[in-house]
Tab-separated table of C-alpha atoms and ligand atoms in Angstrom:
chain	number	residue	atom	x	y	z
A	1201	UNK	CA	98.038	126.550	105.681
A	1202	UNK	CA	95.456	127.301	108.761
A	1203	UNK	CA	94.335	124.121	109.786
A	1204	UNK	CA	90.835	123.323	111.329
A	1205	UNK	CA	89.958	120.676	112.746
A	1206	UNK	CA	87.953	117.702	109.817
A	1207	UNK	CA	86.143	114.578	111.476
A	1208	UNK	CA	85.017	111.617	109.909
A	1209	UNK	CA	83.262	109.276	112.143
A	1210	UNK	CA	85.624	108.841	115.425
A	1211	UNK	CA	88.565	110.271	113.971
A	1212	UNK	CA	89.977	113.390	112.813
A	1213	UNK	CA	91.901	113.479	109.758
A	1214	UNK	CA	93.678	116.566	109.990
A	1215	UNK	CA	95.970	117.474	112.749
A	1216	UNK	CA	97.391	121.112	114.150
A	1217	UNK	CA	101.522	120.892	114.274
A	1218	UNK	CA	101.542	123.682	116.470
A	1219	UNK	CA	98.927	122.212	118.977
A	1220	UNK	CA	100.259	118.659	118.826
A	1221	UNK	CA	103.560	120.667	119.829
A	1222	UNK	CA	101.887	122.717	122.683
A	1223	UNK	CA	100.429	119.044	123.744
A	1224	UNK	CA	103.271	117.351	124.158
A	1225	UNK	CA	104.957	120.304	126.174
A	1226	UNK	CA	102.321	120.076	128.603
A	1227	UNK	CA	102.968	116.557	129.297
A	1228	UNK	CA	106.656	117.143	129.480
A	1229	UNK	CA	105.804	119.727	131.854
A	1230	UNK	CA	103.897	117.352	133.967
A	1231	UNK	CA	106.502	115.055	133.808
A	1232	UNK	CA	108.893	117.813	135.303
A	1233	UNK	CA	106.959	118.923	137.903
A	1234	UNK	CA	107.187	115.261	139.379
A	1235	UNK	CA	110.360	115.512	139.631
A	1236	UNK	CA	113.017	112.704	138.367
A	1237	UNK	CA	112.020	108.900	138.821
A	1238	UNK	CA	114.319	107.334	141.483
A	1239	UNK	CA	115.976	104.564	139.784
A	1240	UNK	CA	114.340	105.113	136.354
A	1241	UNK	CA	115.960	103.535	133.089
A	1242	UNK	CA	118.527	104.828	130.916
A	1243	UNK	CA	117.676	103.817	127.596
A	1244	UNK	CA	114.401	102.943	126.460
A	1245	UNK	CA	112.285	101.312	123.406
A	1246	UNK	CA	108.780	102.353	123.063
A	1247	UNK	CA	106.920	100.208	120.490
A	1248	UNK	CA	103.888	102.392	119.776
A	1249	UNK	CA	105.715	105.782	120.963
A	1250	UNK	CA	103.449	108.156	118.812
A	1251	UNK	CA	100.627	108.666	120.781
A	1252	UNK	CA	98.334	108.186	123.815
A	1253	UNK	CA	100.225	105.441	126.615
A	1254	UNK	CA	103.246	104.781	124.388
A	1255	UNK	CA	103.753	108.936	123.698
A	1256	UNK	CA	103.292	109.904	127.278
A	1257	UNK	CA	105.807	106.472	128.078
A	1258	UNK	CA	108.404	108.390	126.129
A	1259	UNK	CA	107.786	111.724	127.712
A	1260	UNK	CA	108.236	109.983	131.100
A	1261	UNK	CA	111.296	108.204	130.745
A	1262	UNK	CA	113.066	111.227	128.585
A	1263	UNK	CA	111.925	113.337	130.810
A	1264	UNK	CA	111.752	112.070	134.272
A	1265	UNK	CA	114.648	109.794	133.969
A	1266	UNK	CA	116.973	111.554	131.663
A	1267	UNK	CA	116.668	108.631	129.449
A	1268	UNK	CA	117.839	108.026	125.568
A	1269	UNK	CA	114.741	107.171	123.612
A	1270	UNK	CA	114.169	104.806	120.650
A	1271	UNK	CA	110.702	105.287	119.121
A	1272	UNK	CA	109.021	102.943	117.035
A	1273	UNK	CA	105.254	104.303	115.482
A	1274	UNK	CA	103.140	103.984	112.292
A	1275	UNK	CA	102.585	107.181	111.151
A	1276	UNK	CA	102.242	109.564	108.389
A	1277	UNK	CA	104.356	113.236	107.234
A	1278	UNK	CA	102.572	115.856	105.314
A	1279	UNK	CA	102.721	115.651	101.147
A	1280	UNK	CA	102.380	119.233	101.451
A	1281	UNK	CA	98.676	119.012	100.553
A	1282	UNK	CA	97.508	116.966	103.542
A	1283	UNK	CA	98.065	117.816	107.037
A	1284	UNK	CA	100.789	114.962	108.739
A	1285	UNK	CA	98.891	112.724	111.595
A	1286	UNK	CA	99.025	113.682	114.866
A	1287	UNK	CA	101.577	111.023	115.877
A	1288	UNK	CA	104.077	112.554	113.200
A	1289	UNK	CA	103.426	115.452	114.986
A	1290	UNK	CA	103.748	114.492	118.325
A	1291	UNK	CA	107.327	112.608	117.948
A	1292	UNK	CA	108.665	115.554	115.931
A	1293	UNK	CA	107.655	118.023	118.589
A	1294	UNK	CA	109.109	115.535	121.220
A	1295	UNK	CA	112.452	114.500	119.584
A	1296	UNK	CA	112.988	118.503	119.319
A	1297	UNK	CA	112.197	118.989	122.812
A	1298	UNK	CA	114.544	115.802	123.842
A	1299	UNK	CA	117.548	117.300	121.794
A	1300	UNK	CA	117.017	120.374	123.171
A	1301	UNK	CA	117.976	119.099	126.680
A	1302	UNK	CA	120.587	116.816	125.281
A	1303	UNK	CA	119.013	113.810	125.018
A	1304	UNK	CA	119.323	111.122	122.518
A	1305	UNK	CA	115.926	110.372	120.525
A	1306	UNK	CA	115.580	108.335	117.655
A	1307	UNK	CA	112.421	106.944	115.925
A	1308	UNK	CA	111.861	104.536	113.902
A	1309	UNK	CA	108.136	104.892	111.196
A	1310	UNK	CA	106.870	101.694	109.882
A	1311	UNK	CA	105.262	98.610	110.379
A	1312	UNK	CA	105.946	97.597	113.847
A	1313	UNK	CA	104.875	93.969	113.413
A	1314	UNK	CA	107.235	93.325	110.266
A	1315	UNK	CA	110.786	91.804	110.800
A	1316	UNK	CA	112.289	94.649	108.106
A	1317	UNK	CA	110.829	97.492	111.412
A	1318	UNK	CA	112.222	94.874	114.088
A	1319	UNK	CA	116.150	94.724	111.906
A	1320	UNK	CA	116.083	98.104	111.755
A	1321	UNK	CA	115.350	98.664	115.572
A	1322	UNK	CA	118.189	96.412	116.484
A	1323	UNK	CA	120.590	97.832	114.583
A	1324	UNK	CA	120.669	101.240	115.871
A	1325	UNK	CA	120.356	99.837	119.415
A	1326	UNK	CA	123.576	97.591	118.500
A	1327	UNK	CA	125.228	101.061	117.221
A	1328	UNK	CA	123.841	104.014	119.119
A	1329	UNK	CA	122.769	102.516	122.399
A	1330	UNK	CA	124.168	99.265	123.436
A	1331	UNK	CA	121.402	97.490	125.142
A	1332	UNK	CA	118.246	98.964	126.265
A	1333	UNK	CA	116.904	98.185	129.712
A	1334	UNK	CA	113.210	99.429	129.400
A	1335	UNK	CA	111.168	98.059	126.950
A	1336	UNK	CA	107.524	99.484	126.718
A	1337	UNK	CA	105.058	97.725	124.334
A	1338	UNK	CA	101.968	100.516	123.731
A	1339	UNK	CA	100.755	99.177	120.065
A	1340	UNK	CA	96.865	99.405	119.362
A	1341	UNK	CA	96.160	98.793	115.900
A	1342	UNK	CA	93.128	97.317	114.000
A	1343	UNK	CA	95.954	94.455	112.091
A	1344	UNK	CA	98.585	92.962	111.320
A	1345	UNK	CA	100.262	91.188	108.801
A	1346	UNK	CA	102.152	88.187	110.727
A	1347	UNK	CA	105.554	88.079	109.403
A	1348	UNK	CA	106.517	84.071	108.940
A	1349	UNK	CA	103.018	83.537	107.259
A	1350	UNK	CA	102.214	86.341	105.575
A	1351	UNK	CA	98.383	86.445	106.439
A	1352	UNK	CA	96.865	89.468	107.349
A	1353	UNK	CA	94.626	89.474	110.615
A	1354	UNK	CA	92.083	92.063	111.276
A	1355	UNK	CA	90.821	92.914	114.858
A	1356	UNK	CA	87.271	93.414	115.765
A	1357	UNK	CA	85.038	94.471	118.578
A	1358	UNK	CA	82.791	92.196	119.452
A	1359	UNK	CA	81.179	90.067	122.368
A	1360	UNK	CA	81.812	86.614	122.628
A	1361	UNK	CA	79.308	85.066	123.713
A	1362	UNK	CA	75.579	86.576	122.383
A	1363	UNK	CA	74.612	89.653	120.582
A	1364	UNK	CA	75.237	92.523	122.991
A	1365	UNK	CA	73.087	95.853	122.989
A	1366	UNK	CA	73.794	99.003	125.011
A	1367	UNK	CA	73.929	102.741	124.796
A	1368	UNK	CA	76.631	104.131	123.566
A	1369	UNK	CA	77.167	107.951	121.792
A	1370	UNK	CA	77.624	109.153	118.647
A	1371	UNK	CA	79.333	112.032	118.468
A	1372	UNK	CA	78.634	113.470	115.383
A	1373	UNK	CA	75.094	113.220	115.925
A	1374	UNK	CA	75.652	114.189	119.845
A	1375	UNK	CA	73.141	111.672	120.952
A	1376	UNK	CA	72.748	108.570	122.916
A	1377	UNK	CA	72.080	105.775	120.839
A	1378	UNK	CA	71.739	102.128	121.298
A	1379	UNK	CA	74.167	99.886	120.020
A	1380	UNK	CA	73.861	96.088	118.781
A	1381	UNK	CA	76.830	94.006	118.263
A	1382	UNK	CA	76.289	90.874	116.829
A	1383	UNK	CA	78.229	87.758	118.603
A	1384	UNK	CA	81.785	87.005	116.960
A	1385	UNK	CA	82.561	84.077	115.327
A	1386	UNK	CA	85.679	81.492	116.347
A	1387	UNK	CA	87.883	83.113	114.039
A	1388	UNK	CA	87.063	86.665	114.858
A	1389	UNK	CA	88.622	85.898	118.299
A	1390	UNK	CA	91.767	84.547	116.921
A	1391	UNK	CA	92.730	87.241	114.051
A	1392	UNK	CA	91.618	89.526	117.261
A	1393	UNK	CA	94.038	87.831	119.378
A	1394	UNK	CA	96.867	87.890	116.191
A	1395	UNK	CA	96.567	91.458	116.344
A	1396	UNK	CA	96.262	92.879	119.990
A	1397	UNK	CA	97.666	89.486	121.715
A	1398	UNK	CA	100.909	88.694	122.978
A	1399	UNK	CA	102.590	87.289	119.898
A	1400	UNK	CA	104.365	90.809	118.587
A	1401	UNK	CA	105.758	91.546	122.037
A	1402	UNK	CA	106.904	87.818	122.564
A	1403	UNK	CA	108.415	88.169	119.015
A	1404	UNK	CA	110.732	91.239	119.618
A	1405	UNK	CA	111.449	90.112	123.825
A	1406	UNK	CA	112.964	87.209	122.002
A	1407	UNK	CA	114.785	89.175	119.084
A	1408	UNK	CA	116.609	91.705	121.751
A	1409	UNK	CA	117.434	89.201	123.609
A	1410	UNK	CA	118.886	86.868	121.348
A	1411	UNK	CA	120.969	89.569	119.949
A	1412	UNK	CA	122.329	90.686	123.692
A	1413	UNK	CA	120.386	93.862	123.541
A	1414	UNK	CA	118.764	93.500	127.066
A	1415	UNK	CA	120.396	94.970	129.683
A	1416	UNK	CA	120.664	93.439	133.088
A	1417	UNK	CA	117.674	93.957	135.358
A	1418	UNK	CA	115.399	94.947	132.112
A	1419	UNK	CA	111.930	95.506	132.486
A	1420	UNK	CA	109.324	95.349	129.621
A	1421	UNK	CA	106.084	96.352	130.068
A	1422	UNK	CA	102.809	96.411	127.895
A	1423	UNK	CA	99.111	97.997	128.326
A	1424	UNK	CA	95.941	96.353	129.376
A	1425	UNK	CA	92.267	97.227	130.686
A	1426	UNK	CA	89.600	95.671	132.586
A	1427	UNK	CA	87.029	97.940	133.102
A	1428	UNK	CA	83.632	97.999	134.615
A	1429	UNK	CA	80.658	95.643	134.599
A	1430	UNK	CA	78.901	97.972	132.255
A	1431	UNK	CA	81.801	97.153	129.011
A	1432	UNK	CA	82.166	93.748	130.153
A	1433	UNK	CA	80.472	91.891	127.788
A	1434	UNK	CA	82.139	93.769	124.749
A	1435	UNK	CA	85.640	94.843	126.750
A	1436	UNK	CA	86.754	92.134	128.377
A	1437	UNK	CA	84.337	89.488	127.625
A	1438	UNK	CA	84.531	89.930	124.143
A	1439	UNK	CA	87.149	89.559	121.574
A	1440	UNK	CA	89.838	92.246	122.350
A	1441	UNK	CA	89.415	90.963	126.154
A	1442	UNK	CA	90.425	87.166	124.729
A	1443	UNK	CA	93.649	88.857	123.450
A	1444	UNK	CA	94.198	90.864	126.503
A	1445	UNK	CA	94.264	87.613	128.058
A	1446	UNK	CA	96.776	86.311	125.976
A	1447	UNK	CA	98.666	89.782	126.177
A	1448	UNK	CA	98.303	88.630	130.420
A	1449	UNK	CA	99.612	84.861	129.762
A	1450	UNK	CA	102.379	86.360	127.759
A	1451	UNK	CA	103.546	88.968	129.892
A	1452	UNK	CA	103.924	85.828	132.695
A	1453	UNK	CA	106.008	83.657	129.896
A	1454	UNK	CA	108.525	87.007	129.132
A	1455	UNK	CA	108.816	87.077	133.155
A	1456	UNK	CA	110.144	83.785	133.646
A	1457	UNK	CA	112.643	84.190	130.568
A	1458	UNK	CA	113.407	87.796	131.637
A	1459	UNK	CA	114.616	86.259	134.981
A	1460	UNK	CA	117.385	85.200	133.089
A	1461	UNK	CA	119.179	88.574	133.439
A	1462	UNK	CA	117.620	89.933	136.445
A	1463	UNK	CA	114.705	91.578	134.248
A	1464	UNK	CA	110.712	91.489	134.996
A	1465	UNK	CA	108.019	91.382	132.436
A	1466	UNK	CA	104.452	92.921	133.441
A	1467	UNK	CA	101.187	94.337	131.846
A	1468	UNK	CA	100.382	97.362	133.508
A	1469	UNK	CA	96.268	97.411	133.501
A	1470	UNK	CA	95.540	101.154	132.940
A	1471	UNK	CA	92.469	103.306	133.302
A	1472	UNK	CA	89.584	103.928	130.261
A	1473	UNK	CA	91.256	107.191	128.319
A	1474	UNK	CA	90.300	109.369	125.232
A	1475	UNK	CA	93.021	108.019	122.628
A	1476	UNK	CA	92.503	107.476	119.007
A	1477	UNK	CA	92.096	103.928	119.792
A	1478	UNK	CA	89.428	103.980	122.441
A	1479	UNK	CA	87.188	106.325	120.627
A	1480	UNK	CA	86.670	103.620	118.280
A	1481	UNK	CA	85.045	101.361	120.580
A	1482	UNK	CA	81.254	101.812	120.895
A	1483	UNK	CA	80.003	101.918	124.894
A	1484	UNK	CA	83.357	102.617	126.113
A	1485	UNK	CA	82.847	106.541	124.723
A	1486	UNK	CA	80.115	106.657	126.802
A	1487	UNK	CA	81.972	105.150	129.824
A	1488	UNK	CA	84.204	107.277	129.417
A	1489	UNK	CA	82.458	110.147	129.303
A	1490	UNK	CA	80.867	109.529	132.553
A	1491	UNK	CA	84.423	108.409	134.119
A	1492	UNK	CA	86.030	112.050	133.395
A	1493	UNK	CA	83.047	113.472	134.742
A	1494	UNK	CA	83.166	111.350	138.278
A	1495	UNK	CA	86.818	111.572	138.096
A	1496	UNK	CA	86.869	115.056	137.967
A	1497	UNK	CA	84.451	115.991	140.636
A	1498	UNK	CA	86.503	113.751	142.782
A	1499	UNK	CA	89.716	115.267	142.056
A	1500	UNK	CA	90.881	111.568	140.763
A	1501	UNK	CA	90.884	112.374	137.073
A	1502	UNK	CA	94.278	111.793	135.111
A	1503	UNK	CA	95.196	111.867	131.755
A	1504	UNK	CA	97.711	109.504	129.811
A	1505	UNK	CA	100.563	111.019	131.330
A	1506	UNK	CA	99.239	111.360	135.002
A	1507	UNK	CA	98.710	107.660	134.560
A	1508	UNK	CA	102.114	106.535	133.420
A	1509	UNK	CA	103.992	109.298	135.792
A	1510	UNK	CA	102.210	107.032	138.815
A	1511	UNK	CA	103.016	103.709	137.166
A	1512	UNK	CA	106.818	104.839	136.980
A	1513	UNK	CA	106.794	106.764	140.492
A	1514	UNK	CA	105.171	104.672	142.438
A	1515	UNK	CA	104.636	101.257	140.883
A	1516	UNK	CA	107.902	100.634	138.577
A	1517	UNK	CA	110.933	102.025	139.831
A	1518	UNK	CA	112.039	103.355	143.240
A	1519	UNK	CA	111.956	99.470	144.556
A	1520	UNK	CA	113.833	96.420	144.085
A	1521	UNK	CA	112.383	94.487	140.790
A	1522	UNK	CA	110.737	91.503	143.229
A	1523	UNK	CA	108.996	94.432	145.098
A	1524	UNK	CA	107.166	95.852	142.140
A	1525	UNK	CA	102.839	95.631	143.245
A	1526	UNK	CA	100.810	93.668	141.305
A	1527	UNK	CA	97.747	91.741	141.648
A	1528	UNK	CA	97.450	87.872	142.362
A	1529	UNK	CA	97.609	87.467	138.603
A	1530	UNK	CA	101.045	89.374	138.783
A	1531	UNK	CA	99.722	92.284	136.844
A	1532	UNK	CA	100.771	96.380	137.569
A	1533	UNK	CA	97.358	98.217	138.497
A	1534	UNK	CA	96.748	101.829	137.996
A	1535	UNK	CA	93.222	101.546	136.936
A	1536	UNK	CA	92.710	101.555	140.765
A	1537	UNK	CA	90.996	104.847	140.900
A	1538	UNK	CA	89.145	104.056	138.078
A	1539	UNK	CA	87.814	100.506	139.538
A	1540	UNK	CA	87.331	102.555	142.983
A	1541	UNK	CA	83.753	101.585	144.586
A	1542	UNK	CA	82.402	105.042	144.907
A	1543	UNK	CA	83.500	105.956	141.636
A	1544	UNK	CA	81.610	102.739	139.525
A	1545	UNK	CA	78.734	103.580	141.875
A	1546	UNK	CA	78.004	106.570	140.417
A	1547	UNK	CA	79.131	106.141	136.865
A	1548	UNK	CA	76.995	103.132	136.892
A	1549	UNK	CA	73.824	105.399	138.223
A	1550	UNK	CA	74.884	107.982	135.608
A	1551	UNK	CA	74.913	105.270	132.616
A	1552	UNK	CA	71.196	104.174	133.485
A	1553	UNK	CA	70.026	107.585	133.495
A	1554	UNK	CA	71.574	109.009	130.355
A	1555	UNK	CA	69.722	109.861	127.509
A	1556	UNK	CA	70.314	112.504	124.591
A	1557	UNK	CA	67.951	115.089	126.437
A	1558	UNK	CA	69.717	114.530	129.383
A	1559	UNK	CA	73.675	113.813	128.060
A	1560	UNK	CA	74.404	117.564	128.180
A	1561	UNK	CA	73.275	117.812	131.515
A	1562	UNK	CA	75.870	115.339	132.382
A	1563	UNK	CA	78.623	117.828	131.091
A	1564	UNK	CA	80.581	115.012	130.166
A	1565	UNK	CA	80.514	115.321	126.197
A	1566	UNK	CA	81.783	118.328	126.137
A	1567	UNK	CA	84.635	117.340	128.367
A	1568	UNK	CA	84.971	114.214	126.486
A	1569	UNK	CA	85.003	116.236	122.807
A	1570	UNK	CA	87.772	118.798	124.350
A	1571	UNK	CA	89.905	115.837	125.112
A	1572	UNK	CA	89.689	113.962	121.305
A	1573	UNK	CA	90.106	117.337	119.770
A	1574	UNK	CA	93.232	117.930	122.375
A	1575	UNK	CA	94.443	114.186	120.344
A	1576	UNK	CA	95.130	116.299	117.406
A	1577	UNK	CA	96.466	119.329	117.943
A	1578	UNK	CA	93.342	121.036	118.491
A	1579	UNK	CA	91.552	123.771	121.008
A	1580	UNK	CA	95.219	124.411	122.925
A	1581	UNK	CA	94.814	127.772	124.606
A	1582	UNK	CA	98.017	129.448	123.425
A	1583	UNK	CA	97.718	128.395	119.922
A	1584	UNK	CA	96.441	130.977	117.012
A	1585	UNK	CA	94.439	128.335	114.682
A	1586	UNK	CA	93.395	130.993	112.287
A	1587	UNK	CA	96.993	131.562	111.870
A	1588	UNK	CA	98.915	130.207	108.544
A	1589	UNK	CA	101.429	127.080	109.853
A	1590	UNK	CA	103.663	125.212	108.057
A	1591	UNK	CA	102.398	122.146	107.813
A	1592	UNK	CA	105.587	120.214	106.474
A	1593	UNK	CA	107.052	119.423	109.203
A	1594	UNK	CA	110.626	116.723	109.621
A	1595	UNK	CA	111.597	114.491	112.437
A	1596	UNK	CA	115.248	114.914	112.566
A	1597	UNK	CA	116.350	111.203	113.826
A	1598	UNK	CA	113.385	109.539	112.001
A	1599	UNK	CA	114.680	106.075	110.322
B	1111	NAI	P1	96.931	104.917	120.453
B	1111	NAI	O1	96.089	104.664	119.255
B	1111	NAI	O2	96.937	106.275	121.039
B	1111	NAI	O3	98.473	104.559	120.100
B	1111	NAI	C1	98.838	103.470	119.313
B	1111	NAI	C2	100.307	103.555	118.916
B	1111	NAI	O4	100.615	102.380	118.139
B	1111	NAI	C3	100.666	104.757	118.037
B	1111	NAI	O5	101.971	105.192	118.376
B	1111	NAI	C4	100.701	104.165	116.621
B	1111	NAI	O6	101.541	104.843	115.704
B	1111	NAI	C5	101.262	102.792	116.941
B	1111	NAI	N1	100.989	101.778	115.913
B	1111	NAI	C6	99.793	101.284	115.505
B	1111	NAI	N2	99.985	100.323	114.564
B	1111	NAI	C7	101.327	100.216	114.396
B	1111	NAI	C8	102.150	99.407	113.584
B	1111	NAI	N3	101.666	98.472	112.756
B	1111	NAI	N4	103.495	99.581	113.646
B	1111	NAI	C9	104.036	100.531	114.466
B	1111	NAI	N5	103.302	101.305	115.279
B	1111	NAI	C10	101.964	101.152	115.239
B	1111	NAI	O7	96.536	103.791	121.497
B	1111	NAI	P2	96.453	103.719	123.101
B	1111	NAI	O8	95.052	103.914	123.507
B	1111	NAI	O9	97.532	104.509	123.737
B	1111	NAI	O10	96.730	102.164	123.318
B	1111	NAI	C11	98.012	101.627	123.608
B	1111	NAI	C12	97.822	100.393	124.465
B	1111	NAI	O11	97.226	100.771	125.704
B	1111	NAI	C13	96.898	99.342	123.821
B	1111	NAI	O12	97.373	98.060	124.125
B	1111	NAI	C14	95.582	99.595	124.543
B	1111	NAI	O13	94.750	98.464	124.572
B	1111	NAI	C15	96.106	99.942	125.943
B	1111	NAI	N6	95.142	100.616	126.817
B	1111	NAI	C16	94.425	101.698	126.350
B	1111	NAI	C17	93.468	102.277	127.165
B	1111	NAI	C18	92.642	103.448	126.690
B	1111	NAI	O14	91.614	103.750	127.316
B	1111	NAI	N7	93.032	104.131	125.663
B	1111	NAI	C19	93.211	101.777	128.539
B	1111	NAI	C20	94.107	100.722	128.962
B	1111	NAI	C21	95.011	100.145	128.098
């Protein structure tokens, strides 16, 4: 089949096997031209391992640490008809790539939140690994069905306090609109908080190590953001910040019980990035179109795996656990270039300016549209996508 790319709305539902292959070997490339991680893990779960921070998690630890990888991702395979998503993709082109330097790889496809996904997970640790002693929590997903009551939350974005209007840009239409978000109700925030919260990660911490599956000195880490004034009120301030918060609180809980063996618990608070999961927030597109192009001009931009190379290098490993950086709230920063004075300064002078007449100007979009394509497969120089590909493609160690 020759695959082009097909969007609806902020995603693409098609994805290039090929590209997503070409994709992840630049990544593992970046990884290698690091060099290894000095006193990186050995074995390593990543919940959420399919794409964006959780993909490039896997990369880095495979591939800068020599590490055995256990993947755990929602995704979908190809019916033959129907391209497979991105993530499908992704993990087969990366469990090839991970054999063919003799590394373990295993992944796991289903419903990460369900205790059927967890049992599964902690069997083939118990028989192919032992214990793991890296545990990296990258899920974004819009619910979840919790798994001792059966309901089914649903996330949304939306301020908490007031209706909230802003530009933002739609992308099909290329334009600068302006967005109005009506306040959330009480129980918006809590099925919010059910989904993107703490609770999962709490629930499988407390699985592994019940079952004697965490190694000594095991770290697990999960993603955050902050942001800048401009997303505030519908970032942080608003409904998916309340379960960031509660992803924060957690992460401080898992460290005390982690202490038990010698382990840590953090949230690493990473920068704004093109991923199928921010492209569905309105204002942050726009953000973060005007980041790249900042970031960029100042030499400071990085992609997923720049971002989690640094948090390995230089904020995880290479030190003793009680040396590890953090704020005074005790979370991991690499949003620090991101947050960097000069760098809000002038995204912040960019946002007030930007209009449709003027968004091309700001080169961003383009930028910005190269990046989301990049998410599935798409507009990779050394790929032929007029050229028929086989579209049914397997993940050998896929449970
Ligand atoms: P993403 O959409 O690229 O990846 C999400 C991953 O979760 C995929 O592997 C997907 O298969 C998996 N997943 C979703 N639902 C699942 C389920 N029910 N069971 C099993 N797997 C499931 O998302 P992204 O952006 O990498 O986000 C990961 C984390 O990083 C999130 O917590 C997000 O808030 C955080 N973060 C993202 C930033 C960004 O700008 N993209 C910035 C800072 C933090």
């Amino acid at each position: 089949m020759v695959v082009q790319p097909r969007i609806r709305g902020f995603i693409c539902t098609t994805a290039h096997p090929v590209g997503c292959a070409q994709h992840v070997q630049q990544q593992i490339d970046c990884v290698l031209q690091k060099g290894p991680v000095k006193g990186g893990p050995g074995k390593v779960l990543v919940i959420g391992a399919s794409t964006g921070y959780g993909l490039s998690s896997r990369i880095t630890a495979a591939f800068g640490s020599g590490a055995a990888t256990l993947g755990v991702f929602f995704e979908k395979s190809s019916d033959g008809k129907r391209t497979a998503t991105a993530g499908w993709y992704n993990s087969a082109a990366f469990e090839t790539a991970a054999r063919a330097r003799g590394l373990y790889a295993r992944s796991v496809n289903g419903d990460a939140f369900s205790d059927d996904i967890k049992r599964q997970v902690v069997d083939i640790i118990k028989k192919d690994l032992g214990q793991v002693d890296m545990v990296v929590y990258s899920l974004a997903s819009p619910r979840r069905v919790h798994p001792v009551t059966g309901e089914t939350f649903r996330s949304t974005l939306k301020p908490i306090e007031g209706r909230y209007t802003n530009k933002s840009f739609d992308f099909e239409k290329n334009e600068v609109t302006e967005v109005s978000l009506e306040q959330s109700s009480e129980d918006e925030v809590r099925q919010t908080v059910a989904v993107m919260g703490g609770e999962d990660w709490g629930m499988w911490i407390d699985l592994l190590s019940a079952e004697g599956l965490l190694a000594p000195g095991c770290l697990t880490v999960a993603y955050s953001y902050i942001g800048p004034r401009v997303t505030q009120p519908i970032y942080r301030q608003g409904t998916i910040g309340a379960a960031k918060d509660h992803l924060e609180a957690t992460a401080c809980q898992l460290d005390k019980k982690m202490s038990a063996i010698g382990g840590r618990a953090f949230v690493s608070v990473n920068k704004a990035l093109v991923t199928q999961a921010s492209s569905a927030i309105p204002f942050i597109s726009l953000y973060i179109v005007l980041l790249m192009k900042v970031m960029k001009e100042k030499q400071l931009h990085e992609g997923c795996i720049e971002q989690v190379v640094r948090l390995f290098h230089e904020r995880l490993y290479g030190r003793k656990r009680d040396e590890i950086p953090v704020d005074e709230q005790g979370r991991v920063r690499v949003d620090d270039w991101e947050l960097r004075e000069d760098v809000q300064k002038e995204v912040e002078a960019m946002w007030n300016a930007v209009t449709t007449l003027n968004a091309n100007q700001f080169g961003g979009v383009d930028s910005y549209n190269r990046e989301f394509l990049k998410l599935f497969g798409f507009g990779l120089s050394a790929v032929d996508y007029n050229a028929d590909v086989n579209i049914e493609v397997g993940i050998e160690g896929v449970a």
